[in-house]
Amino acid sequence: MATASLRVGDLVWGKLGRYPPWPGKIVNPPKDLKKPRGKKCFFVKFFGTEDHAWIKVDQLKSYHLHKEEMIKITKGKRFQQAVDAVEEFIKSKVSALTSSEDKNKHISSEDKRQTSSAAEISEHNTRKRGRPPKEEKDAFPEPSTVKRLDASPVASYKWKPGSCSAIIQKLKCTAEEEAESTSIQAADSTATNGNVIPTDKRIGFLGLGLMGSGIVANLLKMGHMVTVWNRTGEKCDPFLQEGARLGRTPAEVVSTCDITLSCISDPKAAKDLVLGPSGVLQGIRPGKCYVDMSTMDPETSTEISQVITSRGGRFLEAPVSGNRQLSENGMLVILAAGDKALFDDCSSCFQAMGKKSFYLGEVGNASKMMLIVNMILGSFMASIAEGFTLAKIASQSQEVLLYILSQGPLACAFLDQKCQSILQGNFKPDFLLKHVQKDLRLAIAMGDSVNHSTPMAAAANEVFKKAKALDQSENDMSAVYLACNQ
């Protein structure tokens, strides 16, 4: 998409990632909101939603000039409601202008027509840029650079009950408090993919932590029937208000659902969830399906698979690559292994929560691959922390270092977000430090099991262990920087 010169107040069609073009209006961003680096972009408020986003200029088109084209290529009830909101906004403005003109008796009729015409054109420009949700679905994840603005004439539109937008908004607001500076690409979510048709199977979900909460919110938004359980029951309440059902125990969730997914913190917790009192295994009978999305060692995953299948159940391991923000935005990457038919049955669930899913064969393969991915991630984070520490000690500007890195081959949303956390001393959790250390430890053990040394991961693991000793376990992984400074 491309457009001519734009300005605040213009009406536009804006496109963000895989979202379809969506109607919006260019507005002034909040004073404390930094503009993303890179290509020129504008801050856009979307019609029919309460969402806002920075949109690149080449992803914008004039609302009026491209209206017919956009209406032809994009369908859906939500989309039509957004278009109706734009048209109503235009009518109200034109009506206001007409009333104002009637009061100015000294202006000639010709002058009035010219004033009305010019004002109408200005109004058209007033709506350029919108956040692009997918057809028929209710998800508008926004990047961390986005802040919510004051209500506008169309901000009163609310999602229908069951959309779970309230939960997503709450999750987003929490993330926004963390002073992040993530690239706009981080919001390229498929959580609102208009092509996703929710399965008619009953879905259960166990574990509403940093990752699980975002996953369940997206499942509900996509129209899935979800029953939830969490060790701390209060965490279920927001989802119950959005249409989820409550399971009193893991066993009850499994027995009443066709497919039950779980996302637990570590191997021991995952194993206890299955084998413990009123656990998953007690609800398993022939045909029941269990999908464990926890990151664990392949041995534990294989053991869980064996006990599930011994009862006639079907099992899939499906650990997810991502963090809280990506979970909320439906941008996770799912690595799956095990029952292939179950992987296919989970298609709509995986599309609701992530941008890509991979089937890797027999149980254990997904766990191994996930540990390797997180080993690389943890080692990279430790190197970033060490580099920023050296810059400080060598009297070099950390801000300049980040700018230089952002212009080179290492430039990515992860680098920007974690470096900003270091610069601002803001380590509120997006990916818990203790979980990164756990994954490094498991990856090292996996290397040992095949007689392969992992010296880089081992060094990173020691730094993360030191950070844990400094009481940083519950903070974000970027808090490993504090250990480098000791």
CSV table of C-alpha atoms in Angstrom, one decimal:
chain,number,residue,atom,x,y,z
A,1,MET,CA,0.0,0.0,0.0
A,2,ALA,CA,1.1,3.5,-0.6
A,3,THR,CA,-0.3,7.0,-0.2
A,4,ALA,CA,0.5,10.7,-0.9
A,5,SER,CA,1.4,13.2,1.8
A,6,LEU,CA,-0.4,12.6,5.0
A,7,ARG,CA,-1.1,14.6,8.1
A,8,VAL,CA,-2.9,14.3,11.4
A,9,GLY,CA,-6.6,14.2,11.0
A,10,ASP,CA,-6.6,12.2,7.7
A,11,LEU,CA,-8.8,9.2,7.2
A,12,VAL,CA,-7.0,6.2,5.9
A,13,TRP,CA,-7.0,2.5,5.2
A,14,GLY,CA,-4.1,1.0,7.2
A,15,LYS,CA,-2.6,-2.4,6.9
A,16,LEU,CA,-0.5,-4.1,9.6
A,17,GLY,CA,1.2,-7.4,8.9
A,18,ARG,CA,-1.3,-10.1,8.0
A,19,TYR,CA,-4.3,-8.0,9.0
A,20,PRO,CA,-6.6,-6.9,6.2
A,21,PRO,CA,-6.7,-3.1,5.4
A,22,TRP,CA,-8.8,-1.4,8.2
A,23,PRO,CA,-10.3,2.1,8.3
A,24,GLY,CA,-8.8,4.5,10.8
A,25,LYS,CA,-7.7,8.1,11.5
A,26,ILE,CA,-4.3,9.6,11.9
A,27,VAL,CA,-4.1,11.2,15.4
A,28,ASN,CA,-1.4,12.7,17.6
A,29,PRO,CA,0.3,10.1,19.8
A,30,PRO,CA,0.6,10.6,23.6
A,31,LYS,CA,3.5,12.9,24.5
A,32,ASP,CA,5.3,10.1,26.3
A,33,LEU,CA,5.1,7.6,23.4
A,34,LYS,CA,8.3,7.3,21.4
A,35,LYS,CA,8.1,6.9,17.6
A,36,PRO,CA,9.6,3.7,16.3
A,37,ARG,CA,12.8,3.9,14.5
A,38,GLY,CA,13.0,3.2,10.8
A,39,LYS,CA,10.6,4.1,8.0
A,40,LYS,CA,8.3,7.1,8.4
A,41,CYS,CA,5.1,6.2,10.1
A,42,PHE,CA,1.9,7.7,11.6
A,43,PHE,CA,0.0,7.0,14.8
A,44,VAL,CA,-3.5,5.6,13.8
A,45,LYS,CA,-6.7,5.1,15.8
A,46,PHE,CA,-8.9,2.4,14.3
A,47,PHE,CA,-12.6,2.7,13.8
A,48,GLY,CA,-14.8,0.1,15.4
A,49,THR,CA,-12.2,-0.7,18.0
A,50,GLU,CA,-10.2,1.0,20.8
A,51,ASP,CA,-6.9,0.0,19.2
A,52,HIS,CA,-4.1,2.2,18.1
A,53,ALA,CA,-0.8,1.5,16.3
A,54,TRP,CA,2.1,3.0,14.5
A,55,ILE,CA,1.7,2.3,10.8
A,56,LYS,CA,4.3,2.8,8.1
A,57,VAL,CA,3.5,5.3,5.4
A,58,ASP,CA,3.7,2.7,2.7
A,59,GLN,CA,1.0,0.7,4.4
A,60,LEU,CA,-1.5,3.5,4.2
A,61,LYS,CA,-4.1,4.6,1.6
A,62,SER,CA,-6.6,7.4,1.4
A,63,TYR,CA,-10.0,6.2,2.8
A,64,HIS,CA,-12.1,7.8,0.1
A,65,LEU,CA,-10.0,7.1,-2.9
A,66,HIS,CA,-9.8,3.4,-2.1
A,67,LYS,CA,-13.1,2.8,-0.3
A,68,GLU,CA,-14.7,0.6,-3.1
A,69,GLU,CA,-11.5,-1.4,-3.6
A,70,MET,CA,-11.1,-2.2,0.2
A,71,ILE,CA,-14.8,-3.1,0.6
A,72,LYS,CA,-14.5,-5.6,-2.2
A,73,ILE,CA,-11.4,-7.4,-0.8
A,74,THR,CA,-12.4,-7.4,2.9
A,75,LYS,CA,-15.6,-8.9,4.3
A,76,GLY,CA,-17.0,-9.6,7.7
A,77,LYS,CA,-19.3,-8.2,10.3
A,78,ARG,CA,-16.6,-6.5,12.3
A,79,PHE,CA,-15.2,-4.9,9.2
A,80,GLN,CA,-18.7,-3.6,8.1
A,81,GLN,CA,-19.2,-2.2,11.5
A,82,ALA,CA,-15.9,-0.3,11.3
A,83,VAL,CA,-16.9,1.1,7.9
A,84,ASP,CA,-20.3,2.1,9.2
A,85,ALA,CA,-18.6,3.9,12.1
A,86,VAL,CA,-16.4,5.9,9.6
A,87,GLU,CA,-19.4,6.9,7.5
A,88,GLU,CA,-21.3,7.9,10.6
A,89,PHE,CA,-18.4,10.0,11.6
A,90,ILE,CA,-18.2,11.7,8.2
A,91,LYS,CA,-21.9,12.5,8.3
A,92,SER,CA,-21.7,14.0,11.7
A,93,LYS,CA,-18.9,16.2,10.7
A,94,VAL,CA,-20.6,17.3,7.5
A,95,SER,CA,-23.8,18.0,9.4
A,96,ALA,CA,-21.9,20.1,11.9
A,97,LEU,CA,-20.3,22.1,9.2
A,98,THR,CA,-23.6,22.7,7.5
A,99,SER,CA,-25.1,24.0,10.7
A,100,SER,CA,-22.2,26.3,11.2
A,101,GLU,CA,-22.6,27.7,7.7
A,102,ASP,CA,-26.3,28.4,8.2
A,103,LYS,CA,-25.3,30.7,11.0
A,104,ASN,CA,-23.0,32.7,8.9
A,105,LYS,CA,-25.5,34.7,6.9
A,106,HIS,CA,-22.9,37.0,5.3
A,107,ILE,CA,-21.2,34.1,3.5
A,108,SER,CA,-22.5,33.7,0.0
A,109,SER,CA,-24.1,30.5,-1.2
A,110,GLU,CA,-21.1,29.9,-3.4
A,111,ASP,CA,-18.7,30.4,-0.5
A,112,LYS,CA,-20.7,28.0,1.5
A,113,ARG,CA,-20.5,25.3,-1.1
A,114,GLN,CA,-16.7,25.8,-1.3
A,115,THR,CA,-16.3,25.8,2.5
A,116,SER,CA,-18.4,22.6,2.8
A,117,SER,CA,-16.5,20.9,0.0
A,118,ALA,CA,-13.1,21.8,1.4
A,119,ALA,CA,-14.2,20.7,4.9
A,120,GLU,CA,-15.4,17.4,3.5
A,121,ILE,CA,-12.1,16.8,1.8
A,122,SER,CA,-10.3,17.6,5.1
A,123,GLU,CA,-12.6,15.2,6.9
A,124,HIS,CA,-11.7,12.5,4.4
A,125,ASN,CA,-8.1,13.0,5.3
A,126,THR,CA,-9.0,12.9,8.9
A,127,ARG,CA,-9.4,9.2,8.8
A,128,LYS,CA,-6.3,7.6,7.6
A,129,ARG,CA,-4.8,4.6,9.3
A,130,GLY,CA,-6.4,1.9,11.2
A,131,ARG,CA,-5.5,-1.1,12.9
A,132,PRO,CA,-6.2,-4.2,10.9
A,133,PRO,CA,-8.1,-6.9,12.6
A,134,LYS,CA,-9.0,-10.1,10.6
A,135,GLU,CA,-12.3,-10.8,9.1
A,136,GLU,CA,-15.1,-11.9,11.4
A,137,LYS,CA,-12.7,-12.2,14.3
A,138,ASP,CA,-12.0,-10.0,17.3
A,139,ALA,CA,-8.3,-9.6,17.9
A,140,PHE,CA,-6.3,-6.4,17.5
A,141,PRO,CA,-3.0,-7.0,19.2
A,142,GLU,CA,-1.0,-3.8,19.4
A,143,PRO,CA,2.8,-3.4,19.6
A,144,SER,CA,4.4,-2.3,22.8
A,145,THR,CA,4.9,1.1,21.4
A,146,VAL,CA,1.2,1.7,21.4
A,147,LYS,CA,-0.7,3.6,24.1
A,148,ARG,CA,-4.4,4.1,24.5
A,149,LEU,CA,-5.8,7.5,23.7
A,150,ASP,CA,-8.8,9.3,25.0
A,151,ALA,CA,-12.2,8.3,23.7
A,152,SER,CA,-13.3,9.6,20.3
A,153,PRO,CA,-16.7,9.9,18.6
A,154,VAL,CA,-16.4,6.2,17.7
A,155,ALA,CA,-14.6,4.9,20.7
A,156,SER,CA,-17.9,3.9,22.3
A,157,TYR,CA,-18.2,0.9,20.1
A,158,LYS,CA,-17.6,-2.3,22.2
A,159,TRP,CA,-17.0,-5.9,21.1
A,160,LYS,CA,-19.9,-8.3,21.5
A,161,PRO,CA,-20.0,-10.5,24.6
A,162,GLY,CA,-17.7,-13.5,24.3
A,163,SER,CA,-15.1,-11.7,22.2
A,164,CYS,CA,-12.7,-11.6,25.2
A,165,SER,CA,-11.4,-8.2,24.1
A,166,ALA,CA,-11.6,-7.0,27.7
A,167,ILE,CA,-9.1,-9.6,28.8
A,168,ILE,CA,-6.7,-8.8,26.0
A,169,GLN,CA,-7.0,-5.1,26.8
A,170,LYS,CA,-6.2,-5.7,30.4
A,171,LEU,CA,-3.2,-7.8,29.4
A,172,LYS,CA,-2.0,-5.1,27.0
A,173,CYS,CA,-2.3,-2.4,29.5
A,174,THR,CA,-0.1,-4.3,31.9
A,175,ALA,CA,2.5,-4.7,29.2
A,176,GLU,CA,2.3,-1.1,28.3
A,177,GLU,CA,3.4,-0.1,31.7
A,178,GLU,CA,6.8,-1.7,31.1
A,179,ALA,CA,8.2,1.1,28.9
A,180,GLU,CA,9.0,-1.2,26.0
A,181,SER,CA,10.1,-0.1,22.5
A,182,THR,CA,9.3,-3.1,20.4
A,183,SER,CA,9.3,-2.9,16.6
A,184,ILE,CA,5.9,-2.7,14.9
A,185,GLN,CA,6.5,-6.1,13.4
A,186,ALA,CA,6.0,-7.7,16.8
A,187,ALA,CA,2.2,-7.1,16.4
A,188,ASP,CA,2.0,-9.1,13.1
A,189,SER,CA,-0.4,-11.6,14.7
A,190,THR,CA,-2.6,-14.3,13.3
A,191,ALA,CA,-4.8,-14.3,16.3
A,192,THR,CA,-7.5,-12.6,14.2
A,193,ASN,CA,-7.0,-14.6,11.1
A,194,GLY,CA,-10.3,-14.4,9.2
A,195,ASN,CA,-9.8,-17.8,7.7
A,196,VAL,CA,-9.8,-19.6,11.0
A,197,ILE,CA,-12.9,-21.6,11.8
A,198,PRO,CA,-13.0,-22.7,15.4
A,199,THR,CA,-13.3,-26.4,16.0
A,200,ASP,CA,-16.6,-27.7,17.4
A,201,LYS,CA,-14.6,-29.8,19.9
A,202,ARG,CA,-14.7,-28.8,23.5
A,203,ILE,CA,-11.4,-27.4,24.6
A,204,GLY,CA,-9.9,-27.5,28.1
A,205,PHE,CA,-7.0,-25.4,29.3
A,206,LEU,CA,-4.9,-25.9,32.4
A,207,GLY,CA,-2.5,-23.2,33.7
A,208,LEU,CA,-3.2,-19.4,33.4
A,209,GLY,CA,0.3,-18.0,33.8
A,210,LEU,CA,2.1,-15.5,31.6
A,211,MET,CA,1.7,-17.6,28.5
A,212,GLY,CA,-1.5,-19.5,29.3
A,213,SER,CA,-3.6,-16.3,29.9
A,214,GLY,CA,-2.8,-14.9,26.4
A,215,ILE,CA,-3.5,-18.3,24.8
A,216,VAL,CA,-6.9,-18.7,26.4
A,217,ALA,CA,-7.9,-15.2,25.6
A,218,ASN,CA,-7.2,-15.8,21.9
A,219,LEU,CA,-9.0,-19.1,21.9
A,220,LEU,CA,-12.1,-17.5,23.3
A,221,LYS,CA,-11.8,-14.6,20.9
A,222,MET,CA,-11.8,-17.1,18.0
A,223,GLY,CA,-15.0,-18.7,19.2
A,224,HIS,CA,-13.7,-21.8,20.8
A,225,MET,CA,-15.6,-23.5,23.7
A,226,VAL,CA,-13.1,-23.4,26.5
A,227,THR,CA,-13.1,-24.8,30.0
A,228,VAL,CA,-10.4,-23.4,32.3
A,229,TRP,CA,-8.6,-24.5,35.5
A,230,ASN,CA,-5.8,-22.9,37.4
A,231,ARG,CA,-4.2,-23.7,40.7
A,232,THR,CA,-5.0,-20.2,41.8
A,233,GLY,CA,-8.7,-20.0,41.1
A,234,GLU,CA,-9.1,-16.2,41.0
A,235,LYS,CA,-7.1,-16.2,37.7
A,236,CYS,CA,-10.0,-17.9,36.0
A,237,ASP,CA,-12.6,-15.2,36.8
A,238,PRO,CA,-11.9,-12.8,33.9
A,239,PHE,CA,-12.2,-15.7,31.5
A,240,LEU,CA,-15.5,-16.9,33.0
A,241,GLN,CA,-16.9,-13.4,32.4
A,242,GLU,CA,-16.0,-13.8,28.7
A,243,GLY,CA,-17.8,-17.1,28.3
A,244,ALA,CA,-15.3,-19.8,29.5
A,245,ARG,CA,-16.5,-22.6,31.8
A,246,LEU,CA,-14.8,-23.5,35.1
A,247,GLY,CA,-13.3,-26.9,35.8
A,248,ARG,CA,-12.9,-27.7,39.5
A,249,THR,CA,-10.0,-30.1,38.9
A,250,PRO,CA,-7.7,-31.1,36.1
A,251,ALA,CA,-9.4,-34.5,36.0
A,252,GLU,CA,-12.8,-32.8,35.6
A,253,VAL,CA,-11.6,-30.6,32.7
A,254,VAL,CA,-10.2,-33.6,30.9
A,255,SER,CA,-13.3,-35.8,31.4
A,256,THR,CA,-15.7,-33.1,30.1
A,257,CYS,CA,-13.6,-31.9,27.2
A,258,ASP,CA,-12.5,-33.5,23.9
A,259,ILE,CA,-9.0,-31.9,23.9
A,260,THR,CA,-7.3,-30.5,26.9
A,261,LEU,CA,-4.2,-28.3,26.7
A,262,SER,CA,-1.9,-27.3,29.4
A,263,CYS,CA,1.0,-24.8,29.9
A,264,ILE,CA,2.9,-25.3,33.1
A,265,SER,CA,6.2,-23.8,34.4
A,266,ASP,CA,8.5,-26.8,34.6
A,267,PRO,CA,8.9,-30.6,34.1
A,268,LYS,CA,8.0,-31.4,37.8
A,269,ALA,CA,4.9,-29.3,37.7
A,270,ALA,CA,3.8,-30.8,34.4
A,271,LYS,CA,4.3,-34.3,35.7
A,272,ASP,CA,2.5,-33.5,39.0
A,273,LEU,CA,-0.4,-32.1,37.0
A,274,VAL,CA,-0.8,-35.4,35.2
A,275,LEU,CA,-0.1,-37.9,38.0
A,276,GLY,CA,-1.2,-35.9,41.1
A,277,PRO,CA,-4.5,-36.1,43.0
A,278,SER,CA,-7.4,-35.3,40.7
A,279,GLY,CA,-4.9,-35.0,38.0
A,280,VAL,CA,-5.1,-35.3,34.2
A,281,LEU,CA,-4.6,-39.0,34.2
A,282,GLN,CA,-7.8,-39.6,36.3
A,283,GLY,CA,-9.9,-38.0,33.6
A,284,ILE,CA,-8.3,-39.9,30.7
A,285,ARG,CA,-10.3,-42.6,28.9
A,286,PRO,CA,-10.2,-43.9,25.3
A,287,GLY,CA,-10.4,-41.0,22.8
A,288,LYS,CA,-9.6,-38.2,25.3
A,289,CYS,CA,-6.8,-35.9,24.1
A,290,TYR,CA,-4.1,-34.2,26.0
A,291,VAL,CA,-1.7,-31.6,24.6
A,292,ASP,CA,1.2,-30.5,26.9
A,293,MET,CA,2.5,-27.0,25.9
A,294,SER,CA,5.1,-26.8,28.7
A,295,THR,CA,8.8,-26.6,27.9
A,296,MET,CA,10.4,-29.7,29.5
A,297,ASP,CA,13.0,-32.3,28.9
A,298,PRO,CA,12.2,-35.0,26.4
A,299,GLU,CA,12.3,-37.8,29.0
A,300,THR,CA,9.5,-36.2,31.1
A,301,SER,CA,7.5,-35.6,27.9
A,302,THR,CA,7.9,-39.2,26.9
A,303,GLU,CA,6.9,-40.4,30.3
A,304,ILE,CA,3.7,-38.3,30.3
A,305,SER,CA,2.9,-39.6,26.8
A,306,GLN,CA,3.2,-43.2,27.9
A,307,VAL,CA,0.9,-42.9,30.8
A,308,ILE,CA,-1.7,-41.0,28.7
A,309,THR,CA,-1.7,-43.5,25.9
A,310,SER,CA,-1.7,-46.4,28.4
A,311,ARG,CA,-5.2,-45.3,29.3
A,312,GLY,CA,-6.3,-45.1,25.7
A,313,GLY,CA,-5.8,-41.4,25.4
A,314,ARG,CA,-4.0,-39.5,22.7
A,315,PHE,CA,-1.0,-37.2,23.4
A,316,LEU,CA,0.8,-34.4,21.7
A,317,GLU,CA,3.7,-32.3,23.1
A,318,ALA,CA,3.5,-28.8,21.8
A,319,PRO,CA,5.8,-26.4,23.6
A,320,VAL,CA,5.6,-22.7,22.4
A,321,SER,CA,8.3,-20.3,21.5
A,322,GLY,CA,7.6,-16.8,22.5
A,323,ASN,CA,6.9,-14.6,25.5
A,324,ARG,CA,3.9,-12.9,27.2
A,325,GLN,CA,3.6,-10.2,24.6
A,326,LEU,CA,3.6,-12.6,21.7
A,327,SER,CA,1.2,-14.9,23.6
A,328,GLU,CA,-1.3,-12.0,24.0
A,329,ASN,CA,-0.9,-11.0,20.3
A,330,GLY,CA,-1.4,-14.5,19.0
A,331,MET,CA,2.2,-14.6,17.7
A,332,LEU,CA,3.6,-17.7,19.3
A,333,VAL,CA,5.4,-20.4,17.4
A,334,ILE,CA,4.2,-24.0,18.2
A,335,LEU,CA,6.6,-26.9,18.0
A,336,ALA,CA,4.6,-30.2,18.1
A,337,ALA,CA,5.3,-33.9,18.1
A,338,GLY,CA,3.3,-37.0,18.8
A,339,ASP,CA,-0.1,-38.0,17.6
A,340,LYS,CA,-0.3,-36.5,14.1
A,341,ALA,CA,-4.1,-36.8,13.9
A,342,LEU,CA,-4.3,-34.8,17.2
A,343,PHE,CA,-2.0,-32.2,15.7
A,344,ASP,CA,-4.5,-31.8,12.8
A,345,ASP,CA,-7.4,-31.6,15.3
A,346,CYS,CA,-5.7,-28.7,17.1
A,347,SER,CA,-5.3,-26.7,13.9
A,348,SER,CA,-7.8,-24.0,14.7
A,349,CYS,CA,-6.4,-23.7,18.3
A,350,PHE,CA,-2.9,-23.3,17.0
A,351,GLN,CA,-3.9,-20.7,14.5
A,352,ALA,CA,-5.7,-18.8,17.2
A,353,MET,CA,-2.7,-18.6,19.4
A,354,GLY,CA,0.2,-18.5,17.0
A,355,LYS,CA,1.6,-17.5,13.7
A,356,LYS,CA,3.2,-20.8,12.8
A,357,SER,CA,3.0,-24.4,14.0
A,358,PHE,CA,5.5,-27.2,13.2
A,359,TYR,CA,4.9,-31.0,13.4
A,360,LEU,CA,8.3,-32.6,14.2
A,361,GLY,CA,7.5,-36.3,14.4
A,362,GLU,CA,7.7,-38.6,17.5
A,363,VAL,CA,7.3,-37.4,21.0
A,364,GLY,CA,10.5,-35.9,22.4
A,365,ASN,CA,11.5,-34.1,19.2
A,366,ALA,CA,9.5,-31.0,20.0
A,367,SER,CA,10.9,-30.8,23.5
A,368,LYS,CA,14.5,-31.2,22.2
A,369,MET,CA,14.0,-28.5,19.5
A,370,MET,CA,12.4,-26.1,22.1
A,371,LEU,CA,15.3,-26.5,24.5
A,372,ILE,CA,17.7,-25.7,21.6
A,373,VAL,CA,15.8,-22.6,20.7
A,374,ASN,CA,15.7,-21.3,24.3
A,375,MET,CA,19.3,-22.2,24.8
A,376,ILE,CA,20.2,-19.9,21.9
A,377,LEU,CA,17.8,-17.2,23.2
A,378,GLY,CA,19.3,-17.4,26.7
A,379,SER,CA,22.9,-17.3,25.5
A,380,PHE,CA,22.1,-14.3,23.3
A,381,MET,CA,20.5,-12.5,26.2
A,382,ALA,CA,23.6,-13.1,28.4
A,383,SER,CA,25.8,-11.7,25.6
A,384,ILE,CA,23.6,-8.6,25.4
A,385,ALA,CA,23.9,-8.1,29.1
A,386,GLU,CA,27.6,-8.6,29.1
A,387,GLY,CA,28.1,-6.2,26.2
A,388,PHE,CA,26.1,-3.5,27.8
A,389,THR,CA,28.0,-4.0,31.1
A,390,LEU,CA,31.3,-3.6,29.2
A,391,ALA,CA,30.1,-0.5,27.5
A,392,LYS,CA,29.2,1.1,30.8
A,393,ILE,CA,32.6,0.1,32.4
A,394,ALA,CA,34.5,1.3,29.3
A,395,SER,CA,32.7,4.7,29.5
A,396,GLN,CA,30.8,4.1,26.3
A,397,SER,CA,27.2,5.2,25.8
A,398,GLN,CA,24.8,2.3,26.1
A,399,GLU,CA,22.2,4.3,24.1
A,400,VAL,CA,24.7,4.7,21.3
A,401,LEU,CA,25.5,1.0,21.5
A,402,LEU,CA,21.8,0.1,21.1
A,403,TYR,CA,21.5,2.5,18.1
A,404,ILE,CA,24.5,0.9,16.4
A,405,LEU,CA,23.2,-2.6,17.0
A,406,SER,CA,19.8,-1.6,15.7
A,407,GLN,CA,21.3,-0.5,12.4
A,408,GLY,CA,23.2,-3.8,11.8
A,409,PRO,CA,22.6,-7.5,11.2
A,410,LEU,CA,21.5,-8.0,14.9
A,411,ALA,CA,18.6,-5.6,14.6
A,412,CYS,CA,15.3,-7.3,15.8
A,413,ALA,CA,12.4,-6.7,18.1
A,414,PHE,CA,13.9,-8.9,20.8
A,415,LEU,CA,17.2,-6.9,20.9
A,416,ASP,CA,15.3,-3.6,21.0
A,417,GLN,CA,12.9,-4.7,23.8
A,418,LYS,CA,15.6,-6.3,26.0
A,419,CYS,CA,18.0,-3.4,25.6
A,420,GLN,CA,15.3,-0.9,26.4
A,421,SER,CA,14.6,-2.9,29.6
A,422,ILE,CA,18.3,-2.6,30.5
A,423,LEU,CA,18.5,1.1,29.7
A,424,GLN,CA,15.4,1.9,31.7
A,425,GLY,CA,16.1,-0.5,34.5
A,426,ASN,CA,12.6,-2.0,34.0
A,427,PHE,CA,12.6,-5.7,34.4
A,428,LYS,CA,8.9,-6.5,34.7
A,429,PRO,CA,8.4,-10.1,33.4
A,430,ASP,CA,7.8,-10.9,29.8
A,431,PHE,CA,9.8,-14.1,29.9
A,432,LEU,CA,10.7,-15.1,33.5
A,433,LEU,CA,14.4,-15.3,34.2
A,434,LYS,CA,14.0,-18.5,36.2
A,435,HIS,CA,12.4,-20.2,33.2
A,436,VAL,CA,15.3,-19.2,30.9
A,437,GLN,CA,17.8,-20.7,33.5
A,438,LYS,CA,15.7,-23.8,33.7
A,439,ASP,CA,15.8,-24.2,29.9
A,440,LEU,CA,19.5,-23.6,29.8
A,441,ARG,CA,20.0,-26.3,32.4
A,442,LEU,CA,17.9,-28.8,30.6
A,443,ALA,CA,19.6,-28.0,27.2
A,444,ILE,CA,23.0,-28.6,28.8
A,445,ALA,CA,21.8,-31.9,30.3
A,446,MET,CA,20.4,-32.9,26.9
A,447,GLY,CA,23.9,-32.2,25.4
A,448,ASP,CA,25.5,-34.4,28.1
A,449,SER,CA,23.1,-37.2,27.3
A,450,VAL,CA,24.4,-37.4,23.7
A,451,ASN,CA,28.1,-36.7,24.8
A,452,HIS,CA,28.1,-33.2,23.3
A,453,SER,CA,29.5,-30.2,25.2
A,454,THR,CA,27.7,-26.9,25.2
A,455,PRO,CA,30.2,-24.4,26.6
A,456,MET,CA,28.4,-21.2,25.6
A,457,ALA,CA,25.2,-22.3,27.1
A,458,ALA,CA,27.1,-23.4,30.2
A,459,ALA,CA,28.6,-20.0,30.6
A,460,ALA,CA,25.3,-18.3,30.1
A,461,ASN,CA,23.7,-20.6,32.6
A,462,GLU,CA,26.2,-19.6,35.3
A,463,VAL,CA,25.3,-15.9,34.8
A,464,PHE,CA,21.6,-16.7,35.0
A,465,LYS,CA,22.2,-18.7,38.2
A,466,LYS,CA,24.0,-15.7,39.6
A,467,ALA,CA,21.0,-13.5,38.7
A,468,LYS,CA,18.7,-15.9,40.5
A,469,ALA,CA,20.9,-15.6,43.6
A,470,LEU,CA,20.3,-11.9,43.4
A,471,ASP,CA,16.5,-12.6,43.7
A,472,GLN,CA,15.8,-11.9,40.1
A,473,SER,CA,13.9,-15.2,39.4
A,474,GLU,CA,10.5,-13.6,39.0
A,475,ASN,CA,11.8,-10.7,36.9
A,476,ASP,CA,12.3,-10.6,33.1
A,477,MET,CA,15.2,-12.5,31.6
A,478,SER,CA,16.8,-9.1,30.8
A,479,ALA,CA,17.5,-8.8,34.6
A,480,VAL,CA,20.5,-11.0,34.0
A,481,TYR,CA,22.2,-7.7,33.3
A,482,LEU,CA,22.2,-7.1,37.0
A,483,ALA,CA,24.4,-10.2,37.5
A,484,CYS,CA,26.9,-8.9,35.0
A,485,ASN,CA,27.3,-5.7,37.0
A,486,GLN,CA,28.3,-7.6,40.2
